[in-house]
mmCIF file of C-alpha atoms in Angstrom:
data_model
loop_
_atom_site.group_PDB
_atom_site.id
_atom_site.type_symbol
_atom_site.label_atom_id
_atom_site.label_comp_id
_atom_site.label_asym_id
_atom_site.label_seq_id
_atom_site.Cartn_x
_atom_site.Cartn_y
_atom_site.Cartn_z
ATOM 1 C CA UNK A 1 0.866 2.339 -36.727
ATOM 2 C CA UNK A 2 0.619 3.401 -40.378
ATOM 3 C CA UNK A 3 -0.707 6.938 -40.045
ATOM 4 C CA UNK A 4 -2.549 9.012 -37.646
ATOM 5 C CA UNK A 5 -6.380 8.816 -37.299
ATOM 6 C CA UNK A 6 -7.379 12.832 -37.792
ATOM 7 C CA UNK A 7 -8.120 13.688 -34.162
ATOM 8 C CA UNK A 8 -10.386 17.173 -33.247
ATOM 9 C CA UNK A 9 -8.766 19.133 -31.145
ATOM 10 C CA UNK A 10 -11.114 21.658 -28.788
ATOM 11 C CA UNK A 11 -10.294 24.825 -28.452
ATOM 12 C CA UNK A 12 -9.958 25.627 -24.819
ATOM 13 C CA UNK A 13 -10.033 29.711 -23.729
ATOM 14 C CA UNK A 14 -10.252 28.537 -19.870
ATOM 15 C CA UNK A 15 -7.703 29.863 -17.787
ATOM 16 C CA UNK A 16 -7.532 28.498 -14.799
ATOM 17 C CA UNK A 17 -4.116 27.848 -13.521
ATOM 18 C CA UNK A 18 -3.658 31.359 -12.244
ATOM 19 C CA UNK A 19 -4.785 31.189 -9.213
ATOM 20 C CA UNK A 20 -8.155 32.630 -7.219
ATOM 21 C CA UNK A 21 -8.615 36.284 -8.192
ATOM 22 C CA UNK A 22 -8.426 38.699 -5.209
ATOM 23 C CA UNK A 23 -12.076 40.118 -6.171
ATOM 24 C CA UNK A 24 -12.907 36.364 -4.292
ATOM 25 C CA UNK A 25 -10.909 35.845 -1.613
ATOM 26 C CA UNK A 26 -11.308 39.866 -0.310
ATOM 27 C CA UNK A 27 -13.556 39.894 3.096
ATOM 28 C CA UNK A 28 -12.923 36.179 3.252
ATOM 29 C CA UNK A 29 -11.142 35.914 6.297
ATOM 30 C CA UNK A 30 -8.576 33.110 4.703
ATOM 31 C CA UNK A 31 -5.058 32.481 5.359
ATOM 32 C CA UNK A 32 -3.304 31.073 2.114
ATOM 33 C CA UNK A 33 -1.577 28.494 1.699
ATOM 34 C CA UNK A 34 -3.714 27.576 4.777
ATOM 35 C CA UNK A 35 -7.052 27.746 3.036
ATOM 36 C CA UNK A 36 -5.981 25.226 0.603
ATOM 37 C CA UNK A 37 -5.592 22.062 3.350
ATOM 38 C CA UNK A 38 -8.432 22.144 5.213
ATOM 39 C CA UNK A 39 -12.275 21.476 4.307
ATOM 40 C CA UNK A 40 -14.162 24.307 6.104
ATOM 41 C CA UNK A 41 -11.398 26.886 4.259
ATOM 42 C CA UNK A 42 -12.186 24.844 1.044
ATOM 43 C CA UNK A 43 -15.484 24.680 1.172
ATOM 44 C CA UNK A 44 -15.802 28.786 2.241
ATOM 45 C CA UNK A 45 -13.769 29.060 -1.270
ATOM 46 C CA UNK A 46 -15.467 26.998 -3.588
ATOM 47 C CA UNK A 47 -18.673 28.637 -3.049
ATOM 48 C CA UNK A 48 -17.320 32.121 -2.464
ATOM 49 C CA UNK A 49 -16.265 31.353 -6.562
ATOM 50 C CA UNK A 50 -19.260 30.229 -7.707
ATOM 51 C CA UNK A 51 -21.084 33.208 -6.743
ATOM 52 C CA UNK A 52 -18.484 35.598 -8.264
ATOM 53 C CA UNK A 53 -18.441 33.185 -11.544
ATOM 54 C CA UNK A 54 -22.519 33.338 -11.250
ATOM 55 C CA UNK A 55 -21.637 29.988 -11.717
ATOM 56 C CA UNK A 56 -24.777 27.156 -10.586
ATOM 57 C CA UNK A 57 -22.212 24.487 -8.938
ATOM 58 C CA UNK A 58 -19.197 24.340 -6.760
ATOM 59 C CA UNK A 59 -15.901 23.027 -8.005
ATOM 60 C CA UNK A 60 -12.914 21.471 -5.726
ATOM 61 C CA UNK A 61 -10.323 20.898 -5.922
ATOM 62 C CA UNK A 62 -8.521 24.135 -6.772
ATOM 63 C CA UNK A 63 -5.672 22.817 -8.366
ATOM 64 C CA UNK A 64 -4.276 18.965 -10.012
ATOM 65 C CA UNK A 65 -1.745 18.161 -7.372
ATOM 66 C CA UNK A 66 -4.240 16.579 -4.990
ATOM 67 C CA UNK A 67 -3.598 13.400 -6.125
ATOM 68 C CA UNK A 68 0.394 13.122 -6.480
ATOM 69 C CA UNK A 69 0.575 14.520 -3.388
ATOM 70 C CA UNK A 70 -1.288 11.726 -1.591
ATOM 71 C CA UNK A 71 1.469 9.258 -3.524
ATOM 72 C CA UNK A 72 4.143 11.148 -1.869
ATOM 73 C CA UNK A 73 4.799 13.686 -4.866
ATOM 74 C CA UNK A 74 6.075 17.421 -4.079
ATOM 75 C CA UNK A 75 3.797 20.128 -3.772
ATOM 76 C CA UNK A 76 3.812 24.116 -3.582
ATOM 77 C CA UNK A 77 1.246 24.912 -1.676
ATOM 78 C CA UNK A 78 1.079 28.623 -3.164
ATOM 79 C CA UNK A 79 -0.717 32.090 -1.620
ATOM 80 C CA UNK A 80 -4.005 33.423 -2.613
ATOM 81 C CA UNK A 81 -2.484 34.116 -5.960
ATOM 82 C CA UNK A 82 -0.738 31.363 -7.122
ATOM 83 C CA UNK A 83 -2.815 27.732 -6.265
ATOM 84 C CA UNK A 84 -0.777 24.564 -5.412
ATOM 85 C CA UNK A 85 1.726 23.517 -7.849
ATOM 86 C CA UNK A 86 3.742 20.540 -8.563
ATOM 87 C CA UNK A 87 7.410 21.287 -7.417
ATOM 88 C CA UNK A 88 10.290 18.720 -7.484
ATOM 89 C CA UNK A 89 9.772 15.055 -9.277
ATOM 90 C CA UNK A 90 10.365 12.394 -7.348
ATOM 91 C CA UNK A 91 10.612 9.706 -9.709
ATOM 92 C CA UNK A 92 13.527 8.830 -12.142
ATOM 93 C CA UNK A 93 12.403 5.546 -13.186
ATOM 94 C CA UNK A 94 10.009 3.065 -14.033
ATOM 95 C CA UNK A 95 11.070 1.631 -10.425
ATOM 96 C CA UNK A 96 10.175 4.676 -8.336
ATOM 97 C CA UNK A 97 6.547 5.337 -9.986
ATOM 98 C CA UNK A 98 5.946 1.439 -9.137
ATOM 99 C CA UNK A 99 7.212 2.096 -5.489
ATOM 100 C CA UNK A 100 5.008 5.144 -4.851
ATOM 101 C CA UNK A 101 2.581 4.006 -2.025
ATOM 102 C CA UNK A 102 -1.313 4.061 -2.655
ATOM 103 C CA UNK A 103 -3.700 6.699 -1.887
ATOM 104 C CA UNK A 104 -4.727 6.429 2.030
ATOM 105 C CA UNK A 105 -8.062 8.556 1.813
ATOM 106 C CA UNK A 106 -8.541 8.446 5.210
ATOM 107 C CA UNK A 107 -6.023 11.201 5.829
ATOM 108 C CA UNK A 108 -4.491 14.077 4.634
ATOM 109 C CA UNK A 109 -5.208 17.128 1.928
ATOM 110 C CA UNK A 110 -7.226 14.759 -0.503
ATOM 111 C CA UNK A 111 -9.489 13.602 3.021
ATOM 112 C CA UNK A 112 -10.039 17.469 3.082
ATOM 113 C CA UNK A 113 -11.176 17.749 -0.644
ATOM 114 C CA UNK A 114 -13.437 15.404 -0.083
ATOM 115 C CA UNK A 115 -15.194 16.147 3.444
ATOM 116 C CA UNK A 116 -15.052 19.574 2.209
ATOM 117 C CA UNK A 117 -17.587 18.122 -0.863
ATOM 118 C CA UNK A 118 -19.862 16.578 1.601
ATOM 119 C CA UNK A 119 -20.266 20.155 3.429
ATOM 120 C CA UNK A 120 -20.875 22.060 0.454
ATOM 121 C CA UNK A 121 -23.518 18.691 -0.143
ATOM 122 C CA UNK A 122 -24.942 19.230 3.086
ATOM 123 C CA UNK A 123 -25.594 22.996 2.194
ATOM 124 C CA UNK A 124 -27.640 21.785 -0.429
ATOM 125 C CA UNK A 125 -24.984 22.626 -3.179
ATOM 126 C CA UNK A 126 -24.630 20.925 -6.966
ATOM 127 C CA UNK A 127 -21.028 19.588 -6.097
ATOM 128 C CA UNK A 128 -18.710 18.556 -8.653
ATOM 129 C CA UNK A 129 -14.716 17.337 -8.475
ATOM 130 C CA UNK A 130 -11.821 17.343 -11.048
ATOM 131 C CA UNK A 131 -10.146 14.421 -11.706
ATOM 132 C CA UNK A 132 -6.359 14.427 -13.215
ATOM 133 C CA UNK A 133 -5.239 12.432 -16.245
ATOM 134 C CA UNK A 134 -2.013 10.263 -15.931
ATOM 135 C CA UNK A 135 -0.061 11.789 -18.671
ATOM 136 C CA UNK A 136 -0.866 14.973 -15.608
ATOM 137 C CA UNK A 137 -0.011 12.795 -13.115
ATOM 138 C CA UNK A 138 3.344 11.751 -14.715
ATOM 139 C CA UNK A 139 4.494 14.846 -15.064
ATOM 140 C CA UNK A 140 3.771 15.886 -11.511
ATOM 141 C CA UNK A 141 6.110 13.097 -10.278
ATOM 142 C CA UNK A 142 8.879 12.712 -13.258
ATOM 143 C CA UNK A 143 10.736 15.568 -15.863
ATOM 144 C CA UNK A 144 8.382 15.609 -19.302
ATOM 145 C CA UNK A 145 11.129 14.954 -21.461
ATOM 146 C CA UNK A 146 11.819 11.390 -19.224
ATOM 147 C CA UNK A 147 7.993 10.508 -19.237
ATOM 148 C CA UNK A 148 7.580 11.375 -22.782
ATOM 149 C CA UNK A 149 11.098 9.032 -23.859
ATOM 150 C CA UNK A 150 9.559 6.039 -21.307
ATOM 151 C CA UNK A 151 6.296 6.188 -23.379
ATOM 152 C CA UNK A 152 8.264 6.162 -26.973
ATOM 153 C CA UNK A 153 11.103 3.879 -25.830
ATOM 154 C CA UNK A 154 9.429 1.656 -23.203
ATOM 155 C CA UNK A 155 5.398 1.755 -23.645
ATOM 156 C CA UNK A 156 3.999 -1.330 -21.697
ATOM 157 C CA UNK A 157 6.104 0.038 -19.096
ATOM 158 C CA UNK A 158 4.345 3.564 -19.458
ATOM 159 C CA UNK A 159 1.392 2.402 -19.496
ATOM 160 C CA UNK A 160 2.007 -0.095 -16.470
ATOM 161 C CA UNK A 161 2.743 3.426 -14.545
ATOM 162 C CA UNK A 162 -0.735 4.738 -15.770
ATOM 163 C CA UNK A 163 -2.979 2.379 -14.115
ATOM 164 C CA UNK A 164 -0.394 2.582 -11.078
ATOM 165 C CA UNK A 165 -1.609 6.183 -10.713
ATOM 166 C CA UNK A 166 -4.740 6.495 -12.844
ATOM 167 C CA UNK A 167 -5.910 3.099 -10.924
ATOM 168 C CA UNK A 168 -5.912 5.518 -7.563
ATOM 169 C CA UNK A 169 -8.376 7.357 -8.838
ATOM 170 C CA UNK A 170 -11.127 4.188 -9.433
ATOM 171 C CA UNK A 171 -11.443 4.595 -5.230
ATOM 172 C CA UNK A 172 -11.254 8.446 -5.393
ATOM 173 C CA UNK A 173 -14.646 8.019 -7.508
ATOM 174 C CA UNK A 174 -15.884 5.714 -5.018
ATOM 175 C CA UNK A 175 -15.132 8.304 -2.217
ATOM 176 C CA UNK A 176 -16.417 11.386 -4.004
ATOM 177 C CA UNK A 177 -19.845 9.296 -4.431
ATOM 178 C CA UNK A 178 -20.482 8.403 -0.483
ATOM 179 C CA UNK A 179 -19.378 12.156 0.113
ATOM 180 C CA UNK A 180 -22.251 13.226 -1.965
ATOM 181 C CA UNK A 181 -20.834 14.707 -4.903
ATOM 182 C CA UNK A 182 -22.886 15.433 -8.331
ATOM 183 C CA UNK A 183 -20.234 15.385 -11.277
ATOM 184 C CA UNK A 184 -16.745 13.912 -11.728
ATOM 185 C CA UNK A 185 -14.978 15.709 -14.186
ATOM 186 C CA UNK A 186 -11.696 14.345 -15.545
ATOM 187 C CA UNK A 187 -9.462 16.507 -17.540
ATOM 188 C CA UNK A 188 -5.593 16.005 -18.303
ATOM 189 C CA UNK A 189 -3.956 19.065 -19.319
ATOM 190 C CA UNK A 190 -0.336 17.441 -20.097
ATOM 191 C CA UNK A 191 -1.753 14.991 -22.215
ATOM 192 C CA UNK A 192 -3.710 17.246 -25.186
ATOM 193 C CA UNK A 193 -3.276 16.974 -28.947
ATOM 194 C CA UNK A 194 -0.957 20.220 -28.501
ATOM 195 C CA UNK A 195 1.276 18.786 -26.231
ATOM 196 C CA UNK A 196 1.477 15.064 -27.677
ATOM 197 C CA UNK A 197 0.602 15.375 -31.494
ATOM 198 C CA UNK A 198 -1.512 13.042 -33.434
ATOM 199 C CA UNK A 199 0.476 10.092 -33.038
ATOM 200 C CA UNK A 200 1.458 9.748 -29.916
ATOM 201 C CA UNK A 201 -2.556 10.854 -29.081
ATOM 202 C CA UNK A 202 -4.026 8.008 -30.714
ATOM 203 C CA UNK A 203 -1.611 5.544 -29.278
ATOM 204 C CA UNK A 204 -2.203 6.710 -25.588
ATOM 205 C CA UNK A 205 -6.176 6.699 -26.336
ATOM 206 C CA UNK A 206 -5.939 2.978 -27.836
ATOM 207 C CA UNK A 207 -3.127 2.110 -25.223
ATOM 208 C CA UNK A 208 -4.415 3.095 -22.090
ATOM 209 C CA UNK A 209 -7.333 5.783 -21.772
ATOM 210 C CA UNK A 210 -10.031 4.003 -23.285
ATOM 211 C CA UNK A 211 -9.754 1.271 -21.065
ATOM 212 C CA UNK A 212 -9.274 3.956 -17.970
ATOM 213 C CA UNK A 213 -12.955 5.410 -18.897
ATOM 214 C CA UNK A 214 -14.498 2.584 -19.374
ATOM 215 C CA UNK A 215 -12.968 1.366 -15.595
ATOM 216 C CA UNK A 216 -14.733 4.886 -14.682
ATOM 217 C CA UNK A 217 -17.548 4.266 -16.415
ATOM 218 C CA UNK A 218 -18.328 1.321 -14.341
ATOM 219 C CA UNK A 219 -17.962 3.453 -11.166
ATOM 220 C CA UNK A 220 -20.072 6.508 -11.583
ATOM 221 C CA UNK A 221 -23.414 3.843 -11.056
ATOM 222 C CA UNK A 222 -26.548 6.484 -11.129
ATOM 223 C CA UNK A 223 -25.975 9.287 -8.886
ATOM 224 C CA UNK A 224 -23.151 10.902 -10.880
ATOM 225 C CA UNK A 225 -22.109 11.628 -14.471
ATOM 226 C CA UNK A 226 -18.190 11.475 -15.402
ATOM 227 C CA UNK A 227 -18.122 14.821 -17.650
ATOM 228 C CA UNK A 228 -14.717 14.261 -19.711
ATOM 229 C CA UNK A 229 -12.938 17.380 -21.375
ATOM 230 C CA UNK A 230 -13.690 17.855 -24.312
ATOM 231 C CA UNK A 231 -10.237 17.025 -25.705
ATOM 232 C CA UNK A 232 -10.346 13.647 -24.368
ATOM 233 C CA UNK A 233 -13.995 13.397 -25.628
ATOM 234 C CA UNK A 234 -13.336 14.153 -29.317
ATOM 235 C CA UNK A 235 -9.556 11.903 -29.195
ATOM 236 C CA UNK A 236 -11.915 9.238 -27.882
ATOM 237 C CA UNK A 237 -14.183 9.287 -30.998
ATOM 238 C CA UNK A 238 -12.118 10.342 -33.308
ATOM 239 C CA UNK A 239 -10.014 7.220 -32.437
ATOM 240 C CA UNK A 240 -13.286 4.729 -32.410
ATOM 241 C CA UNK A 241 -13.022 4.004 -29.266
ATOM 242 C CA UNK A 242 -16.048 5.675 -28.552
ATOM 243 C CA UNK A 243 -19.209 7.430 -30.169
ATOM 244 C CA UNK A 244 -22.225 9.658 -29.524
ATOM 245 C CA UNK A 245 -25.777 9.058 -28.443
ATOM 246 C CA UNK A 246 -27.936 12.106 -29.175
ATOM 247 C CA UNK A 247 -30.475 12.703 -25.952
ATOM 248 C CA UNK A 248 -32.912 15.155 -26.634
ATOM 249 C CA UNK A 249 -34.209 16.963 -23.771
ATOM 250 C CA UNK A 250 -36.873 18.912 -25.638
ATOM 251 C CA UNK A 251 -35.858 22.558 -24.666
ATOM 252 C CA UNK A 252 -32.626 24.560 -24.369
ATOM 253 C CA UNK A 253 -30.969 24.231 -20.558
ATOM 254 C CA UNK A 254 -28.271 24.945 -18.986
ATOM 255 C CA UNK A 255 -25.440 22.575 -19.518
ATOM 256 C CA UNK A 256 -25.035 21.565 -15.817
ATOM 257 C CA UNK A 257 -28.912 21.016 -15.631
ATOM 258 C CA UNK A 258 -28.631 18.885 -18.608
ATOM 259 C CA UNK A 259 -25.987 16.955 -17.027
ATOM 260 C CA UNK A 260 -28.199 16.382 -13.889
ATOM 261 C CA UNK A 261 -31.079 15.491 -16.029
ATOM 262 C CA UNK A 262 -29.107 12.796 -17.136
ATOM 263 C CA UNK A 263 -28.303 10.714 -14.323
ATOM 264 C CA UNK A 264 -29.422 7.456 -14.308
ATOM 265 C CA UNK A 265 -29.564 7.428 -17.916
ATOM 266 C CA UNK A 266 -26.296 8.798 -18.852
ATOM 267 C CA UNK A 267 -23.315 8.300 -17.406
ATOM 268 C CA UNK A 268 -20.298 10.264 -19.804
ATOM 269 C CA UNK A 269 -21.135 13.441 -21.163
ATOM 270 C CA UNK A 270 -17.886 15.651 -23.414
ATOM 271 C CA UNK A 271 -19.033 18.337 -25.413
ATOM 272 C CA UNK A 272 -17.655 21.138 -23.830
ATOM 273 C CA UNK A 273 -16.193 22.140 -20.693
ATOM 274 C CA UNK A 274 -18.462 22.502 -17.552
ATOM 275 C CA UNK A 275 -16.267 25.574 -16.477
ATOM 276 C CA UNK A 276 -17.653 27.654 -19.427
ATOM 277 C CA UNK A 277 -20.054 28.910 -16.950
ATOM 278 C CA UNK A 278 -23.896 30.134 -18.541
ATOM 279 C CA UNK A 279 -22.960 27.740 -21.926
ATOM 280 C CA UNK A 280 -26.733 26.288 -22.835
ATOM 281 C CA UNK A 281 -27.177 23.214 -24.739
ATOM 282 C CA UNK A 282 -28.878 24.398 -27.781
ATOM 283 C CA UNK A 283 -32.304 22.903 -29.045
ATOM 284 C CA UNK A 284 -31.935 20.732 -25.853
ATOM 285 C CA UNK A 285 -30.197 18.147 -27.760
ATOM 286 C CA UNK A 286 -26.893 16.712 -25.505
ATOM 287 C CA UNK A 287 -24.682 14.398 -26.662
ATOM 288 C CA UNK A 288 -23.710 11.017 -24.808
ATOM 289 C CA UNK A 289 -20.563 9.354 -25.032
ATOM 290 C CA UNK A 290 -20.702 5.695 -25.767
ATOM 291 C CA UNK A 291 -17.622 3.610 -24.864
ATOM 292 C CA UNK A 292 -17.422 0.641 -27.462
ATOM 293 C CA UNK A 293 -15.907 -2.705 -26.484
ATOM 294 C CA UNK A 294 -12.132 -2.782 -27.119
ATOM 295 C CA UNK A 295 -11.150 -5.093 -30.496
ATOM 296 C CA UNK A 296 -9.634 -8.101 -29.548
#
């Protein structure tokens, strides 16, 4: 690769790793780690933070361990400060990540997650569900340092072990939609431009993640929009794999509203993150991202 493609990098000021603020849970009720496995706990929490946030949907789940979990991966469940939490890898090798078994969604914390969409659904709430990247995922289940050498050293093998995991989540989009829910959002917080630098950014998005959005592209159909993080978004066109369709919606609306506007029409929407609750999409003009064929 003879130089870098100058990627955009988004400047994120969400924190939301640190767990659910007391000034939520208080007069709740909930017993934690507890609250985090089961989907009448779950649901009770998700909406308990939307009304604190003012926020005009209800998120799950409350961490990115959901998934690697439901492969077998290690998880600390946490206490009503400190969310679930990847603990010890389980995977040394190339060889272990291709042994992990496959998502059974019929059981277990990620069945939770999602019956605990359809009852916030039911309750006739705007329902939306994270998603985790594979470089995420990876990192969950394996050191950094031996995920980042397999993807330098070893790449086809690498990205064999993304569509092992990242191919779970094709039927996790399939599940959210019968459950009800609104808005996939995918996001992949050990895979940035930060974290992986230009190069190695532009090689995963040509490598691997462009194809992985166009597989979820395929699956959201027209009830649901796939809203990508916006650091993913701009690596995407930055890197031509993908570019922007202007909708114009004729007045300023809430971001989320625009999103819902969409459906049907749109089905990937990036330009900033849907937990910046209140953001407004200005003039009503949203942008829709546009995967382009892959060069032969």
């Amino acid at each position: 690769m003879a130089g870098a493609k100058k990627i955009r990098d988004f400047r994120c000021t969400y924190a939301n790793s640190v767990g659910v603020s007391p000034e939520v849970t208080q007069g709740l009720d909930l017993e934690f780690p507890d609250a985090y496995c089961h989907r009448d706990t779950m649901a009770t929490l998700s909406l308990a933070i939307k009304e604190h946030d003012g926020a005009n949907f209800c998120l799950l789940p409350f961490c990115r361990t959901v998934e690697v979990e439901a492969m077998g991966g290690n998880v600390k469940l946490g206490d009503a400060k400190s969310c679930p939490r990847a603990a010890d890898p389980v995977c040394e090798s190339y060889e272990d990540f291709m042994a992990l078994p496959d998502i059974d969604f019929s059981q277990g914390r990620i069945r939770e997650v999602l019956e605990a969409c359809r009852i916030l659904k039911q309750r006739g709430e705007t329902v939306c569900l994270e998603i985790v990247g594979p470089w995420t995922m990876m990192q969950s289940l394996m050191d950094a340092a031996k995920v980042f050498k397999m993807f330098r050293k070893q790449p086809d093998q690498a990205v064999e072990v993304m569509w092992k995991l990242a191919g779970q989540l094709l039927p996790y989009v399939d599940e959210a939609r019968e459950c009800g829910v609104d808005v996939i959002t995918l996001s992949d917080s050990a895979g940035t431009l930060s974290i992986l630098g230009p190069r190695v950014m532009e090689k995963s998005m040509l490598l691997f993640m462009a194809d992985f959005v166009r597989a979820l592209d395929e699956r959201i159909g027209g009830s649901m929009v796939l809203q990508l993080c916006p650091k993913i978004a701009y690596a995407l066109i930055d890197t031509g794999c993908a570019e922007v369709k202007i909708h114009d919606l004729g007045e300023s609306v809430d971001f989320l509203e625009a999103l819902l506007r969409l459906r049907g029409e749109a089905r990937i929407v990036g330009q900033t993150c849907i937990k910046y609750v209140g953001v407004r999409v200005l003039n009503g003009k949203i942008r829709e991202l546009v995967m382009k064929e892959p060069q032969a």
